[in-house]
Each structure stands twice: as C-alpha cells, then as structure tokens.
Short mmCIF file of C-alpha atoms in Angstrom, two decimals:
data_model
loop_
_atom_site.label_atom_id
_atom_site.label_comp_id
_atom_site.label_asym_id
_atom_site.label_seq_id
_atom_site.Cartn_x
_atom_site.Cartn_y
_atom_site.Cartn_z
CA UNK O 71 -19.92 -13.61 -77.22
CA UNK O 72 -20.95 -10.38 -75.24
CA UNK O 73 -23.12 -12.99 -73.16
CA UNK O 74 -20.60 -15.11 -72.36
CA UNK O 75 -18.00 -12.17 -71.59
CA UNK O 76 -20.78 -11.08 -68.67
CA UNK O 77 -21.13 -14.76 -67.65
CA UNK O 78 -17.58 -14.69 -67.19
CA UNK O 79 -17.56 -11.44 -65.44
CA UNK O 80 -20.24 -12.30 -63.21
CA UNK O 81 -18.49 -15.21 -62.30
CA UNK O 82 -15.12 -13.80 -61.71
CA UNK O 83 -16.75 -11.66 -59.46
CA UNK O 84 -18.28 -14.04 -57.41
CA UNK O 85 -15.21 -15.85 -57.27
CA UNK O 86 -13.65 -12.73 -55.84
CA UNK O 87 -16.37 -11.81 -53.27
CA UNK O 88 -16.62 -15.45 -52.35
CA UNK O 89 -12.17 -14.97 -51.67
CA UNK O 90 -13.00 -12.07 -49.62
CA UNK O 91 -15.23 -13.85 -47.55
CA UNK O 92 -13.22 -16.70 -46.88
CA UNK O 93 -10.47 -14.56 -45.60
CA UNK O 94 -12.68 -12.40 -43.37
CA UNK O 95 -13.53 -15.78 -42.04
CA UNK O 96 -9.81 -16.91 -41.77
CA UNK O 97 -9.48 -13.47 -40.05
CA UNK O 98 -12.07 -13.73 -37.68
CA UNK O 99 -10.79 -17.45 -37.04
CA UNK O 100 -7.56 -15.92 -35.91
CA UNK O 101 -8.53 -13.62 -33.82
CA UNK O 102 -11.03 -15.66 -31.98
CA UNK O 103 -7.98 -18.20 -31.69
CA UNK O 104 -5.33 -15.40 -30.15
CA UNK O 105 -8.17 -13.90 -27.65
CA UNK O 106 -8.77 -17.25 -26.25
CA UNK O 107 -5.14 -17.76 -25.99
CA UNK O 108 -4.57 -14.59 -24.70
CA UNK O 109 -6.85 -15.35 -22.20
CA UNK O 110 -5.31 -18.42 -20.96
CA UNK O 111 -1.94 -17.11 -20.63
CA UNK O 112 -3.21 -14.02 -18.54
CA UNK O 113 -4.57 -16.88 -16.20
CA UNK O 114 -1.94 -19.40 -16.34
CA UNK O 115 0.24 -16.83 -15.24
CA UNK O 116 -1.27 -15.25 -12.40
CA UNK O 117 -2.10 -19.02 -11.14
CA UNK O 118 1.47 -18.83 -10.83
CA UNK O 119 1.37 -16.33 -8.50
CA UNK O 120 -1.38 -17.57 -6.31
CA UNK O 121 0.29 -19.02 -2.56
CA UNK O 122 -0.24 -22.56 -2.47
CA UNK O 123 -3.01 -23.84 0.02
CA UNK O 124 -1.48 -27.52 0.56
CA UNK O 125 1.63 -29.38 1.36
CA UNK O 126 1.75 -32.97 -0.43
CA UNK O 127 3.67 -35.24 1.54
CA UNK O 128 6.45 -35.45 -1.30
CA UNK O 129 7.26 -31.35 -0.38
CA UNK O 130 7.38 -32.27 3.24
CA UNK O 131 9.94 -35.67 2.95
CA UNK O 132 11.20 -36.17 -0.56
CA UNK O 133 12.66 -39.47 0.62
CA UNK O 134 9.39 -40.40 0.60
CA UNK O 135 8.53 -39.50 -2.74
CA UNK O 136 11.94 -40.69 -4.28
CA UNK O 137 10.66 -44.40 -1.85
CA UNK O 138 7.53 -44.29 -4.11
CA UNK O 139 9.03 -44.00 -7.35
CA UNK O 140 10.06 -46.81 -9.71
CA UNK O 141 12.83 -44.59 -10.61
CA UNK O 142 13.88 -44.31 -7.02
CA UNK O 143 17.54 -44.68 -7.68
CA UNK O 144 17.59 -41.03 -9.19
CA UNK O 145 17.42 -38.11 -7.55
CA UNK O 146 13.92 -36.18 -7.47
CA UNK O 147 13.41 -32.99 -8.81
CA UNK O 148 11.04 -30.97 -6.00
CA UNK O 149 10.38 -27.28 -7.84
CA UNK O 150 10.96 -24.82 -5.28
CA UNK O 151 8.08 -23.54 -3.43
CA UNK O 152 7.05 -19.92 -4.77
CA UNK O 153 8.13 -16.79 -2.77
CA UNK O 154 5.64 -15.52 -0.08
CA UNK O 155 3.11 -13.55 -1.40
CA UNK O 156 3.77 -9.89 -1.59
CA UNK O 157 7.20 -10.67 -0.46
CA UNK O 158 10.30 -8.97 -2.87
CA UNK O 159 10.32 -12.12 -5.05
CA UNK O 160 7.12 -12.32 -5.77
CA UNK O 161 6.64 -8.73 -7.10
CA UNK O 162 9.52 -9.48 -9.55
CA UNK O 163 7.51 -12.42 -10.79
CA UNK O 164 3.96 -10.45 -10.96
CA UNK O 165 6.12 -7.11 -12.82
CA UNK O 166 7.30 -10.63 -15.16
CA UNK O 167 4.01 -11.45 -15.66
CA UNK O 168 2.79 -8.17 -16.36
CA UNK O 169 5.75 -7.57 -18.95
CA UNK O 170 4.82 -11.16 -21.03
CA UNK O 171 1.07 -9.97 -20.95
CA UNK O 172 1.79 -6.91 -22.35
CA UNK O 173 3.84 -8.14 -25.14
CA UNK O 174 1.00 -10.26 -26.01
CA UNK O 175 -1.78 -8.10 -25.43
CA UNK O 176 0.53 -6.11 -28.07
CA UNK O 177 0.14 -8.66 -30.90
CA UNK O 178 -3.02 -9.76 -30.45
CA UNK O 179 -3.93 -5.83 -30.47
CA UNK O 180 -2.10 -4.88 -33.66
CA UNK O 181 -0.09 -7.82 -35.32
CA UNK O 182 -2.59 -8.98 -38.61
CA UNK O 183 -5.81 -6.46 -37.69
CA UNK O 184 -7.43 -3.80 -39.64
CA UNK O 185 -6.32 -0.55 -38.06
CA UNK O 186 -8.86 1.43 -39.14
CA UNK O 187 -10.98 -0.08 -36.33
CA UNK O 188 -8.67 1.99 -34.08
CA UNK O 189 -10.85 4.80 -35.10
CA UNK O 190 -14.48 2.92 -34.35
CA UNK O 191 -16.38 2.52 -31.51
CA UNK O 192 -15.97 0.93 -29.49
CA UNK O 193 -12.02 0.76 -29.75
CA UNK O 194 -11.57 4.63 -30.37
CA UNK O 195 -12.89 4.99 -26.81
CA UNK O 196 -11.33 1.53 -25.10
CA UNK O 197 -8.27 2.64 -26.93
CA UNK O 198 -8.22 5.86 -25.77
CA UNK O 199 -9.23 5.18 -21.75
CA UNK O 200 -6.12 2.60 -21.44
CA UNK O 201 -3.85 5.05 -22.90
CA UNK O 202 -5.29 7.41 -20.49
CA UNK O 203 -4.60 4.76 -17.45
CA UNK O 204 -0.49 4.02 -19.09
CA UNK O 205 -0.22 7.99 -18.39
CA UNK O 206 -1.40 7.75 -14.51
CA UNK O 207 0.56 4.01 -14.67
CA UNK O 208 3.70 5.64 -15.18
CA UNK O 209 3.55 8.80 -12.18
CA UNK O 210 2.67 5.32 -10.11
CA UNK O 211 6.00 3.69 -11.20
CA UNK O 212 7.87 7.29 -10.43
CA UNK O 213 6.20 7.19 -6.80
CA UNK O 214 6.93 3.54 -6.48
CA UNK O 215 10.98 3.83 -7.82
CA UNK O 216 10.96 6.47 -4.65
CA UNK O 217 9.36 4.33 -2.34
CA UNK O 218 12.16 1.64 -2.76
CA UNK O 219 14.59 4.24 -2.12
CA UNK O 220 12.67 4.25 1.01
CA UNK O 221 13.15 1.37 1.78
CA UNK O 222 16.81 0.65 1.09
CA UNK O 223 17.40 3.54 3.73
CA UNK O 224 15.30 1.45 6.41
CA UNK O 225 17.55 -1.13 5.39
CA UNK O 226 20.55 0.68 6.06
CA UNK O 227 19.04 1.60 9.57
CA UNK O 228 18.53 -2.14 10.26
CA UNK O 229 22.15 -3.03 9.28
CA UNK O 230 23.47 -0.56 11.61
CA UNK O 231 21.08 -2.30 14.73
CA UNK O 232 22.45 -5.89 13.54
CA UNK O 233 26.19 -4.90 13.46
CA UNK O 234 25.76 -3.33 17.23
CA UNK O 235 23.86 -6.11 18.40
CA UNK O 236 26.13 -8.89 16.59
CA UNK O 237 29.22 -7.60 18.95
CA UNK O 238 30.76 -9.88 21.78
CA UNK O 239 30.61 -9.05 24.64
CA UNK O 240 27.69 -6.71 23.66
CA UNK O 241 27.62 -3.27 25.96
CA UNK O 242 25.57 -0.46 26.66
CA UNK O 243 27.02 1.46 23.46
CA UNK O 244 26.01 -1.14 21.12
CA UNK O 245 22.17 -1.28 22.44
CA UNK O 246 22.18 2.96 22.25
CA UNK O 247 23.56 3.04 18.93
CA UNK O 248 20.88 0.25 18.00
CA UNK O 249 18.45 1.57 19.24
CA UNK O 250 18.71 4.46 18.37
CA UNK O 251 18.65 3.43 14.43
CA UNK O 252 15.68 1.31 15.25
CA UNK O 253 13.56 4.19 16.32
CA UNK O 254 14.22 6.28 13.67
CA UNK O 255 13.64 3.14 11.06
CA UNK O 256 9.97 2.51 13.34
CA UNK O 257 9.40 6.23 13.69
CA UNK O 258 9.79 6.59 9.47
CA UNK O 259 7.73 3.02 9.04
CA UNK O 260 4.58 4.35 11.40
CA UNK O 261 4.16 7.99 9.64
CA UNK O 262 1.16 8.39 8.33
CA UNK O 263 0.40 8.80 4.32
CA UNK O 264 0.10 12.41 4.03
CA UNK O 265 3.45 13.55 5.45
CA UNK O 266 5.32 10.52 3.52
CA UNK O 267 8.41 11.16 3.53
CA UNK O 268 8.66 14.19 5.40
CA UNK O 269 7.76 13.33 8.86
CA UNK O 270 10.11 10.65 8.74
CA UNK O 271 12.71 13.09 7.70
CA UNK O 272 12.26 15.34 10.47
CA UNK O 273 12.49 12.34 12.80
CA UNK O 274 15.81 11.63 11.42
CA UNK O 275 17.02 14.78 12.23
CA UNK O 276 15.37 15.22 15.49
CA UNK O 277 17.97 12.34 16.12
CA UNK O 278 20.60 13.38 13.98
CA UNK O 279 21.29 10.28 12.02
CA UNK O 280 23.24 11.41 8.92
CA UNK O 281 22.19 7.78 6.93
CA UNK O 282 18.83 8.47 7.04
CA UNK O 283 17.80 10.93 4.28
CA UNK O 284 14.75 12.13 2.36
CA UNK O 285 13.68 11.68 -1.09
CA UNK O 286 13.41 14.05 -3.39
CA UNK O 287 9.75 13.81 -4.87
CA UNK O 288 8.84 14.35 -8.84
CA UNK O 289 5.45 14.57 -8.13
CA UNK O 290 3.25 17.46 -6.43
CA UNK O 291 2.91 17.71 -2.97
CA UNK O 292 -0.85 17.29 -3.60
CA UNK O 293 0.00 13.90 -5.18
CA UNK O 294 -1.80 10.66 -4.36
CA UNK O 295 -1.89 7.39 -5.17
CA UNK O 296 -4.76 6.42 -3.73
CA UNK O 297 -6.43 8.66 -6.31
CA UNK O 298 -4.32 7.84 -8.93
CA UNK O 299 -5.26 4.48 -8.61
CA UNK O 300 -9.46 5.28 -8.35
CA UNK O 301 -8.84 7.25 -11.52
CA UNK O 302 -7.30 3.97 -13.19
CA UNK O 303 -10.15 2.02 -12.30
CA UNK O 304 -13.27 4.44 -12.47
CA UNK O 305 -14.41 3.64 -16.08
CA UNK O 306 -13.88 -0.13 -15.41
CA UNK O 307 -16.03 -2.18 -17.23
CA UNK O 308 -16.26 -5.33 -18.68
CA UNK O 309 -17.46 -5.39 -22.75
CA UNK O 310 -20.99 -6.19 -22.83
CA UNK O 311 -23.25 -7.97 -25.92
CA UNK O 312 -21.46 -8.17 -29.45
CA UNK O 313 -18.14 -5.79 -27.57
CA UNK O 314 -17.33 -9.05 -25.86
CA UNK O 315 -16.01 -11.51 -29.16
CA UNK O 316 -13.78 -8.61 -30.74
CA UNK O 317 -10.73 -6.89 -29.82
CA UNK O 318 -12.92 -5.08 -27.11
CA UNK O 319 -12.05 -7.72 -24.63
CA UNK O 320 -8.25 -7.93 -24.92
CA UNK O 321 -7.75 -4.18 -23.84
CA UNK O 322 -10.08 -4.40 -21.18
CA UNK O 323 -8.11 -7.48 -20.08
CA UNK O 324 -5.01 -5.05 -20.13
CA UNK O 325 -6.42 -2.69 -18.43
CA UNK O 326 -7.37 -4.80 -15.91
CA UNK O 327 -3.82 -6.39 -15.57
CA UNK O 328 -2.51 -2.60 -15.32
CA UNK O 329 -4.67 -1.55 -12.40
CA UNK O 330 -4.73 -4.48 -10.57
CA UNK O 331 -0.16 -4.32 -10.52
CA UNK O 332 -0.12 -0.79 -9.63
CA UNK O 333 -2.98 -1.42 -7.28
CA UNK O 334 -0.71 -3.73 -5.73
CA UNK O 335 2.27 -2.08 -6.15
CA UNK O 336 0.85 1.16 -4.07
CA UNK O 337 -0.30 -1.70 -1.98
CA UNK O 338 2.89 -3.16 -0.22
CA UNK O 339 5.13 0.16 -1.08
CA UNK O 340 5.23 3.32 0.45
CA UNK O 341 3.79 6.07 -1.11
CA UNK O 342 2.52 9.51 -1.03
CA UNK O 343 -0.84 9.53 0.66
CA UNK O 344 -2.43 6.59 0.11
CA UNK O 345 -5.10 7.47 2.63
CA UNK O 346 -8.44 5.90 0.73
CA UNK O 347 -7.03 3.06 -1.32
CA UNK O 348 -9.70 0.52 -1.56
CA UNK O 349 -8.79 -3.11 -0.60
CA UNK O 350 -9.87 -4.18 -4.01
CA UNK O 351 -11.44 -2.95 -7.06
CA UNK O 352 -14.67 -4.44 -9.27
CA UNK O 353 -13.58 -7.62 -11.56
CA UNK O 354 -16.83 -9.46 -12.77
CA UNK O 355 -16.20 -12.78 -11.28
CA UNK O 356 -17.96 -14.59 -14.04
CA UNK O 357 -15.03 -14.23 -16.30
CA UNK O 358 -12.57 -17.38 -16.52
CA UNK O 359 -9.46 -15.72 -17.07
CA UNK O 360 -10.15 -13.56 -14.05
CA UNK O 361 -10.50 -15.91 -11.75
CA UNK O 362 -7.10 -15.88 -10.11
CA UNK O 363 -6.16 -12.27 -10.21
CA UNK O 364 -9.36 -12.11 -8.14
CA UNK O 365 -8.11 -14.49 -5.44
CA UNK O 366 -5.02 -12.74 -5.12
CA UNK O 367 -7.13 -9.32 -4.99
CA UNK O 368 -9.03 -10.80 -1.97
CA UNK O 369 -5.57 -12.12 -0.06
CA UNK O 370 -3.84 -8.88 -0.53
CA UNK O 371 -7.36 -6.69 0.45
CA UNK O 372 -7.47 -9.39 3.64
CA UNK O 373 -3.99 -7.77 4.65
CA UNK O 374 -4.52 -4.93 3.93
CA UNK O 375 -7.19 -4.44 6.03
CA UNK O 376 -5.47 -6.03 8.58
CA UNK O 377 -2.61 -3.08 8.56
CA UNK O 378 -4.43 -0.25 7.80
CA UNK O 379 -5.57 -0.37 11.06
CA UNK O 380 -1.92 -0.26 12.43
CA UNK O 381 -1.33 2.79 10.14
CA UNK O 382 1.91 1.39 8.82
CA UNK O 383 2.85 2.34 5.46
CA UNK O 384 2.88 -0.76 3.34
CA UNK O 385 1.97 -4.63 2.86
CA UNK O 386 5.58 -5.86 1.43
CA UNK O 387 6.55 -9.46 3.30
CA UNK O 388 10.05 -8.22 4.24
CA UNK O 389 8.61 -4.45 6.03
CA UNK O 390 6.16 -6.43 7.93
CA UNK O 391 8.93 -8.99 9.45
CA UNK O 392 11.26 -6.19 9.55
CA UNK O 393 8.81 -3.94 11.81
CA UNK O 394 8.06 -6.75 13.94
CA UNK O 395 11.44 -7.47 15.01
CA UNK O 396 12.83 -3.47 15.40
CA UNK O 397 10.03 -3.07 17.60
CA UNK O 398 10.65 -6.50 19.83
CA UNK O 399 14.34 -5.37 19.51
CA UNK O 400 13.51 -1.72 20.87
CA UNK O 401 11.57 -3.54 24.05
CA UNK O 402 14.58 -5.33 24.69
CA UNK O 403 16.88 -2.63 24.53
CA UNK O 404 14.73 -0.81 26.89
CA UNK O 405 15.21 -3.86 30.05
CA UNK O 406 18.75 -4.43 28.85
CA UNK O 407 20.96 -5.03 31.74
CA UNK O 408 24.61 -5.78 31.51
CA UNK O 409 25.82 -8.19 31.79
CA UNK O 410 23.60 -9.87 29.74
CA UNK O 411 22.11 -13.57 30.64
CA UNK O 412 22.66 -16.32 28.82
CA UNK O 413 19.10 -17.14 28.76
CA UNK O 414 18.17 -13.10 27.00
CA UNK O 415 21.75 -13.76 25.17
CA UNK O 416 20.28 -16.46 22.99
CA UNK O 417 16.81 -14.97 22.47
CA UNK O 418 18.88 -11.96 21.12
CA UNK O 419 21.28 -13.41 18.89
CA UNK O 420 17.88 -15.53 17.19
CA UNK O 421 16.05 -12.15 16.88
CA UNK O 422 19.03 -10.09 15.33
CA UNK O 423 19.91 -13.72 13.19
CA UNK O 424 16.19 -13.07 11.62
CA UNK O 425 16.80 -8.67 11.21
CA UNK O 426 20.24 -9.95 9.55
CA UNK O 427 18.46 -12.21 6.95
CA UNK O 428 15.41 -9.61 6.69
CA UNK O 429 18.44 -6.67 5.50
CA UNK O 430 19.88 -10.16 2.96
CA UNK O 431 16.99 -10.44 1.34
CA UNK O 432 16.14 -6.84 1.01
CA UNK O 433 19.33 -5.79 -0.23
CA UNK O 434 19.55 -8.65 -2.65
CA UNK O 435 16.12 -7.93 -4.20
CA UNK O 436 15.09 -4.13 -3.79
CA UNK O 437 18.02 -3.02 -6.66
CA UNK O 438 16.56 -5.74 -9.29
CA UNK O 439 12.91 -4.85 -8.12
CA UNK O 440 13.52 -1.14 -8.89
CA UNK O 441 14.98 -1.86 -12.33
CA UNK O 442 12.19 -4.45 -12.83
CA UNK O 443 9.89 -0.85 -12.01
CA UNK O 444 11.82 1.29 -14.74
CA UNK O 445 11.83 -1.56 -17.11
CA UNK O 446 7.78 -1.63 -16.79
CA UNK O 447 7.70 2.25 -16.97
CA UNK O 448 9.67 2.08 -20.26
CA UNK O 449 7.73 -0.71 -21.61
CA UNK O 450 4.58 1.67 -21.15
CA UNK O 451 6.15 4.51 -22.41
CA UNK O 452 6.92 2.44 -25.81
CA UNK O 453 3.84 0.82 -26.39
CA UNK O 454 1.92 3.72 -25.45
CA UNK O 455 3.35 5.66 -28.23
CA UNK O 456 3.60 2.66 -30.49
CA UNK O 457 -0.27 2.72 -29.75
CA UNK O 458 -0.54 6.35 -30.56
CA UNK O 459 1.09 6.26 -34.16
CA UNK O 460 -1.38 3.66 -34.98
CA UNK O 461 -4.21 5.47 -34.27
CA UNK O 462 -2.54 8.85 -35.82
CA UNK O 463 -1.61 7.51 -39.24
CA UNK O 464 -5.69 6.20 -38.82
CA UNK O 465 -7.07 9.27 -38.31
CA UNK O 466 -5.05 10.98 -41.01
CA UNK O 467 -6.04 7.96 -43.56
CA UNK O 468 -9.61 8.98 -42.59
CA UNK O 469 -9.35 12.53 -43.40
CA UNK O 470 -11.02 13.13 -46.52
CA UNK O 471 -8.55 14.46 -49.32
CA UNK O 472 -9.90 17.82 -50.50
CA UNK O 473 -9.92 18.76 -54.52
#
C-alpha cells in the first residue's frame, strides 16, 4: 500500500507539472498570437495614412469603371480619396490611430500576463522609460492645444481680408483694412521659434488690431519642443536577442508610435522654439510593422526641410496654402488701383475664393482637432497611471513580509 500511495503521488504530480506546462505553453501561444497582431494593426493603420502614389483610371472617370462592371446598372461606390497629408484631416485620423493603438498596446500589455514581470528586466526599465516619454507627451499636447489657438486667431485675421476683399465695388478701404490683417497674420506666421508667440504679439499691437491676441503659455519660457521631443527619442532602441519575442517589443512599438505623433505634431504646429527638431528620428528599417510610419517620417522630414529654410513656423497643409495666398494677396494690394480691371477683378475674386475655403476648412477642423489633442492627453494621463498601479501593487507583492 505505502508503495502504491507514492506511485500515486508521484504521478499526480507529474500530472500537475505536466498542467502547468501546458498552460505556460497556451500562455506563451497567446501572447505570441496578440504581438503579431498587434503588429499588424500598428501597420495596417498607418498604411492608412500614407498619400496615395497613383490614380487608377476608375478614380479619374467612374463611368468608366461602372462601363466595366457586370453590375453596371448600379451605382459604384468610389471611397473617397484620403485628406492631404499633414493637412487638418489627416491629423484627426493619425491622433485616431494613435488612440486604437494605444488601447491595444493596453491589452496586449496587461490583459492575461503575469505582472510580476513588471518588476524584471527588461520591462522594469522599458516600463519605466515610456512612462517617462507619456510625462514629456503630455507638456507636448499642452504646447500643441496653444498652438491651435494660434491658429484659429490667423484664421480670424484671414476672415477679416476675405470679407473686405469679397465687397462690390471693392475700394481703397477694403484693400487697407485687408491688408492690414494680412500683415499682421504673415508678420505672426514668419516669427521665428524662440519669440513664439510674443513677437507676433507685439506686431499686433504695433498695428493695433484688437482680434489678434496672445496666448497665455503653461510652460516655462525656457520651454522647447524641439528638446522635448530629443528627450522622447534619446533612449530609442529596438529589443535585441531573446528581448525581441516577449512583451519587450510591444512597448517599444508604443513608444515608437508616441514619438513619432508628437514628432509630427510639433512638426506642422506652432510651437515654442522648435529651433533643432530633427527631420526624423532612428526606426530600424528592418522591422515589418515599421515600414510605413517610416515612409511617412521621410515625406514629412522632405517638407520639412523644405520650410525650415523659409523660417515659417509649421508644416500643417492649410498654413502653407494660407501663407501663400496672404502674401500674393499683400502684392496685390500693394499695385491696387481703383477702379479695378476686369482682367485683376477675376484673378482676385479666384485668390480670395481659395483664402475663403482655406478659413472653411480651418474653422471646421481646428475645434475637433484640439479636442482630438485633449482626448489623447487624457488617454495618457489614464493609462499612465493605470500603468503605475500595476507596477506599485508589484513592487509591494515583492516586498518581503517581515516576522
């Protein structure tokens, strides 16, 4: 009998251990599963936001398309093009993207796993660097909410040029009074990083335009984002060896995803001194999910190269267009002689058409993009301390109990 009770002992406890195993292995099964998933969906989405390179015939005539079809009795459904890149639009969809990936990155990161790997290396220190990077994340949201006030008051500006230039018979009065809102707007869109927002006050009162007001900064004089974002990004680094099949690589993914939308964010938006933002940052191209967050790194660094040698103060679709005009607008207001020909009459009235849709689209978008900003500074806020009580009720689990 005692022989066979140890058999059966023996036994039961292989049975257990051989349980044990087979749900590590389940475990390890899952998580392999949501990483590669995770992966996927980080570059399905920011495919999404890639500009499209070619025109099928189909987007040019649909008739032709809908001639093609054996169903050519319906009506065919043509998806709409996606927005410009680094226009208003497509920030709202990249701060969407950036919210889903998050939420993900979430689950994968807690939902199911042993927390007490919070407190091993290497997530104590992976763990610890991206909460570090959600702290500078969120004073680049704060500078970013401010620089959209910004530019709602350079909207203003350009409303007050259209309805001067929009009157019939248009006079002398009307091209003062818009041109004189168009040099303050250019005067506030050319000042230069370091005096953000306070050179471009002073030019407002130089001219003594009561709609054109400062902002009131949170943030130290001393401020900048250009350093904020080289902080985000200075520890970097793809897992290497065994770090790169475990829970390793989803927070560096995030972390990645994090710099990279304030990088672009500080990119097309004026902020306080920017002077020194790189026109990219290191992603190993070798990783798949990568890929297009690195082609859309390379098209925005291409522009902004392209403007940081004009010294304006930010890459966003709508600023650029709207610059362009105010200052082809100012040149005409400068030869204006009334009356006006019909010939400079119609060239006019297409330039102010194109200001007028410029102001449409900004003041349609900028109030949802701001929220869109909060809503991502909230998010952060939560999961960051979400993150934090994890690790906490870790580290006091791990504190030996003294007797």
């Amino acid at each position: 009998m005692p022989a066979t009770d140890n058999q059966g002992s023996f036994l039961n406890r292989i049975s257990i251990r051989r349980n044990q195993v087979t749900t590590m292995d389940n475990n390890h099964d899952q998580e392999l599963e949501d990483l590669e998933l995770f992966q996927k969906h980080v570059a399905d989405r920011f495919s999404d936001l890639l500009p499209t390179t070619t025109t099928t015939a189909a987007a040019v005539d649909p008739s032709a398309a809908a001639a093609d079809s054996p169903n050519s009795t319906h009506d065919v459904h043509i998806p709409p093009p996606p927005p410009p890149l680094l226009s208003i639009s497509w920030f709202r969809n990249l701060l969407d993207a950036f919210l889903c990936c998050e939420a993900e990155f979430k689950a994968v990161l807690v939902s199911g796993r042993d927390a007490s790997l919070f407190s091993k290396p290497p997530l104590d220190r992976l763990i610890s660097e991206l909460l570090e990077r959600a702290l500078k994340a969120l004073d680049v949201c704060n500078a970013v909410t401010h620089g959209v006030e910004l530019l709602r008051q350079w909207q203003k500006l350009a409303q007050i040029a259209v309805a001067g230039l929009q009157q019939s018979p248009i006079g002398e009065g009307q091209i003062r009074r818009a041109k004189k809102a168009l040099t303050t707007l250019l005067t506030s869109m050319v000042t230069d990083d370091t005096n953000f927002g306070r050179r471009g006050t002073a030019a407002a009162a130089n001219n003594k335009d009561r709609n054109f007001r400062s902002l009131s900064w949170s943030v130290a004089k001393s401020w900048s984002a250009a350093k904020q974002i080289q902080a985000m990004s200075a520890n970097l680094v793809a897992p290497r060896g065994g770090e790169s099949n475990g829970l390793a690589v989803p927070v560096y993914i995030m972390s990645t995803i994090l710099v990279f939308v304030m990088w672009s964010l500080v990119a097309a938006i004026p902020c306080q001194e920017r002077n020194g933002l790189g026109p990219h940052f290191q992603i190993p191209r070798q990783l798949g999910w990568a890929q297009p967050m690195i082609g859309l790194q390379e098209k925005i660094g291409e522009e902004w190269k392209k403007k940081e040698k004009k010294g304006t103060t930010g890459l966003l679709e709508e600023m650029q267009r709207m610059e362009k005009v105010a200052q082809s607008l100012v040149e005409f207001s400068d030869s204006f002689v009334f009356p006006l020909e019909e010939e400079k009459a119609a060239e006019l009235a297409v330039q102010v058409s194109e200001l007028a849709e410029i102001c449409q689209k900004m003041e349609e978008g900028l109030g949802p993009l701001q929220q869109q900003v909060r809503e991502v500074f909230h998010r952060i806020v939560r999961s960051r301390a979400e993150v934090l009580e994890v690790v906490e009720q870790v580290n006091k689990l791990s504190i030996p109990v003294p007797y």
